[in-house]
C-alpha atoms as an extended CHARMM CRD file, in Angstrom:
* protein
*
        69  EXT
         1         1  UNK       CA            -27.4360000000       40.5770000000        5.0330000000  PROA      1               0.0000000000
         2         2  UNK       CA            -30.7990000000       39.0300000000        5.3280000000  PROA      2               0.0000000000
         3         3  UNK       CA            -31.6180000000       35.9340000000        7.3510000000  PROA      3               0.0000000000
         4         4  UNK       CA            -31.6360000000       33.4900000000        4.3990000000  PROA      4               0.0000000000
         5         5  UNK       CA            -28.0780000000       34.3510000000        3.3370000000  PROA      5               0.0000000000
         6         6  UNK       CA            -26.8180000000       33.9180000000        6.9120000000  PROA      6               0.0000000000
         7         7  UNK       CA            -28.4440000000       30.4860000000        7.1340000000  PROA      7               0.0000000000
         8         8  UNK       CA            -26.9510000000       29.3940000000        3.7950000000  PROA      8               0.0000000000
         9         9  UNK       CA            -23.4610000000       30.6030000000        4.7630000000  PROA      9               0.0000000000
        10        10  UNK       CA            -23.7520000000       28.8610000000        8.1420000000  PROA      10              0.0000000000
        11        11  UNK       CA            -24.8340000000       25.6050000000        6.4810000000  PROA      11              0.0000000000
        12        12  UNK       CA            -21.9220000000       25.7620000000        4.0260000000  PROA      12              0.0000000000
        13        13  UNK       CA            -19.4590000000       26.3690000000        6.8640000000  PROA      13              0.0000000000
        14        14  UNK       CA            -20.8470000000       23.4070000000        8.8380000000  PROA      14              0.0000000000
        15        15  UNK       CA            -20.6270000000       21.1300000000        5.7850000000  PROA      15              0.0000000000
        16        16  UNK       CA            -17.0180000000       22.2210000000        5.1400000000  PROA      16              0.0000000000
        17        17  UNK       CA            -16.0210000000       21.5840000000        8.7600000000  PROA      17              0.0000000000
        18        18  UNK       CA            -17.5860000000       18.1170000000        8.6930000000  PROA      18              0.0000000000
        19        19  UNK       CA            -15.9060000000       17.3710000000        5.3490000000  PROA      19              0.0000000000
        20        20  UNK       CA            -12.4490000000       18.4190000000        6.5750000000  PROA      20              0.0000000000
        21        21  UNK       CA            -12.8640000000       16.4230000000        9.7940000000  PROA      21              0.0000000000
        22        22  UNK       CA            -13.8910000000       13.3140000000        7.8330000000  PROA      22              0.0000000000
        23        23  UNK       CA            -10.9930000000       13.7070000000        5.3720000000  PROA      23              0.0000000000
        24        24  UNK       CA             -8.3190000000       14.1300000000        8.0480000000  PROA      24              0.0000000000
        25        25  UNK       CA             -9.7030000000       11.2560000000       10.1100000000  PROA      25              0.0000000000
        26        26  UNK       CA             -9.6760000000        8.9920000000        7.0400000000  PROA      26              0.0000000000
        27        27  UNK       CA             -6.1040000000        9.9350000000        6.0580000000  PROA      27              0.0000000000
        28        28  UNK       CA             -4.9050000000        9.3980000000        9.6330000000  PROA      28              0.0000000000
        29        29  UNK       CA             -6.4140000000        5.8950000000        9.7110000000  PROA      29              0.0000000000
        30        30  UNK       CA             -4.7210000000        5.0480000000        6.4010000000  PROA      30              0.0000000000
        31        31  UNK       CA             -1.3510000000        6.1480000000        7.7840000000  PROA      31              0.0000000000
        32        32  UNK       CA             -1.9140000000        4.0490000000       10.9130000000  PROA      32              0.0000000000
        33        33  UNK       CA             -2.8230000000        1.0450000000        8.7560000000  PROA      33              0.0000000000
        34        34  UNK       CA              0.3600000000        1.4550000000        6.7090000000  PROA      34              0.0000000000
        35        35  UNK       CA              2.4470000000        1.5510000000        9.9020000000  PROA      35              0.0000000000
        36        36  UNK       CA              0.7180000000       -1.5680000000       11.2200000000  PROA      36              0.0000000000
        37        37  UNK       CA              1.3270000000       -3.4170000000        7.9500000000  PROA      37              0.0000000000
        38        38  UNK       CA              4.9970000000       -2.3980000000        7.9510000000  PROA      38              0.0000000000
        39        39  UNK       CA              5.3940000000       -3.7440000000       11.4850000000  PROA      39              0.0000000000
        40        40  UNK       CA              3.5880000000       -7.0050000000       10.7850000000  PROA      40              0.0000000000
        41        41  UNK       CA              5.0330000000       -7.8100000000        7.3650000000  PROA      41              0.0000000000
        42        42  UNK       CA              8.7590000000       -7.3220000000        7.2370000000  PROA      42              0.0000000000
        43        43  UNK       CA              9.9450000000       -7.0730000000        3.6820000000  PROA      43              0.0000000000
        44        44  UNK       CA             12.9520000000       -9.3040000000        3.1300000000  PROA      44              0.0000000000
        45        45  UNK       CA             14.7050000000      -10.7340000000        0.1150000000  PROA      45              0.0000000000
        46        46  UNK       CA             13.4320000000      -14.1030000000       -0.9730000000  PROA      46              0.0000000000
        47        47  UNK       CA             16.1790000000      -16.5260000000       -1.8650000000  PROA      47              0.0000000000
        48        48  UNK       CA             15.3710000000      -19.2110000000       -4.3950000000  PROA      48              0.0000000000
        49        49  UNK       CA             17.4560000000      -22.3590000000       -4.3330000000  PROA      49              0.0000000000
        50        50  UNK       CA             17.5770000000      -25.2170000000       -6.7910000000  PROA      50              0.0000000000
        51        51  UNK       CA             19.4280000000      -28.4800000000       -7.1920000000  PROA      51              0.0000000000
        52        52  UNK       CA             20.4620000000      -28.6120000000      -10.8230000000  PROA      52              0.0000000000
        53        53  UNK       CA             22.3080000000      -31.2240000000      -12.8080000000  PROA      53              0.0000000000
        54        54  UNK       CA             25.3930000000      -29.3860000000      -14.1000000000  PROA      54              0.0000000000
        55        55  UNK       CA             27.9230000000      -32.2140000000      -14.5950000000  PROA      55              0.0000000000
        56        56  UNK       CA             26.1970000000      -35.1770000000      -16.2270000000  PROA      56              0.0000000000
        57        57  UNK       CA             25.0200000000      -35.7820000000      -19.7960000000  PROA      57              0.0000000000
        58        58  UNK       CA             21.9460000000      -33.7370000000      -18.8490000000  PROA      58              0.0000000000
        59        59  UNK       CA             24.0620000000      -30.7120000000      -17.8980000000  PROA      59              0.0000000000
        60        60  UNK       CA             22.7670000000      -28.7330000000      -20.8740000000  PROA      60              0.0000000000
        61        61  UNK       CA             19.3080000000      -28.7500000000      -19.2770000000  PROA      61              0.0000000000
        62        62  UNK       CA             20.7240000000      -27.7380000000      -15.9010000000  PROA      62              0.0000000000
        63        63  UNK       CA             22.6010000000      -24.8040000000      -17.4130000000  PROA      63              0.0000000000
        64        64  UNK       CA             19.4530000000      -23.5390000000      -19.1190000000  PROA      64              0.0000000000
        65        65  UNK       CA             17.4510000000      -23.8910000000      -15.9010000000  PROA      65              0.0000000000
        66        66  UNK       CA             20.1550000000      -21.9830000000      -14.0380000000  PROA      66              0.0000000000
        67        67  UNK       CA             19.9480000000      -19.1400000000      -16.5520000000  PROA      67              0.0000000000
        68        68  UNK       CA             16.1900000000      -19.0510000000      -16.0270000000  PROA      68              0.0000000000
        69        69  UNK       CA             16.5440000000      -18.4850000000      -12.3010000000  PROA      69              0.0000000000
C-alpha cells in the first residue's frame, strides 16, 4: 500500500473513533438525565375532586357534571 492510502485509512479510523466516543457519551448523558428526572418528578395519580349539587332542583346539572369528570 502506498502512503496516501495509509493516510486515508488512518483518517477514517480516527473519525470513526471520535464519532463512536461522541455517540456513547451523548447516550450516557441522556440516560443520566432520565434518571435525574425520574428522581425529581415522582409520577403519581392526580385526584380531581368536585362539590356538585346532586339533590336539589339543579341536580340534573350536577349529574351531568359528574359524568364529565
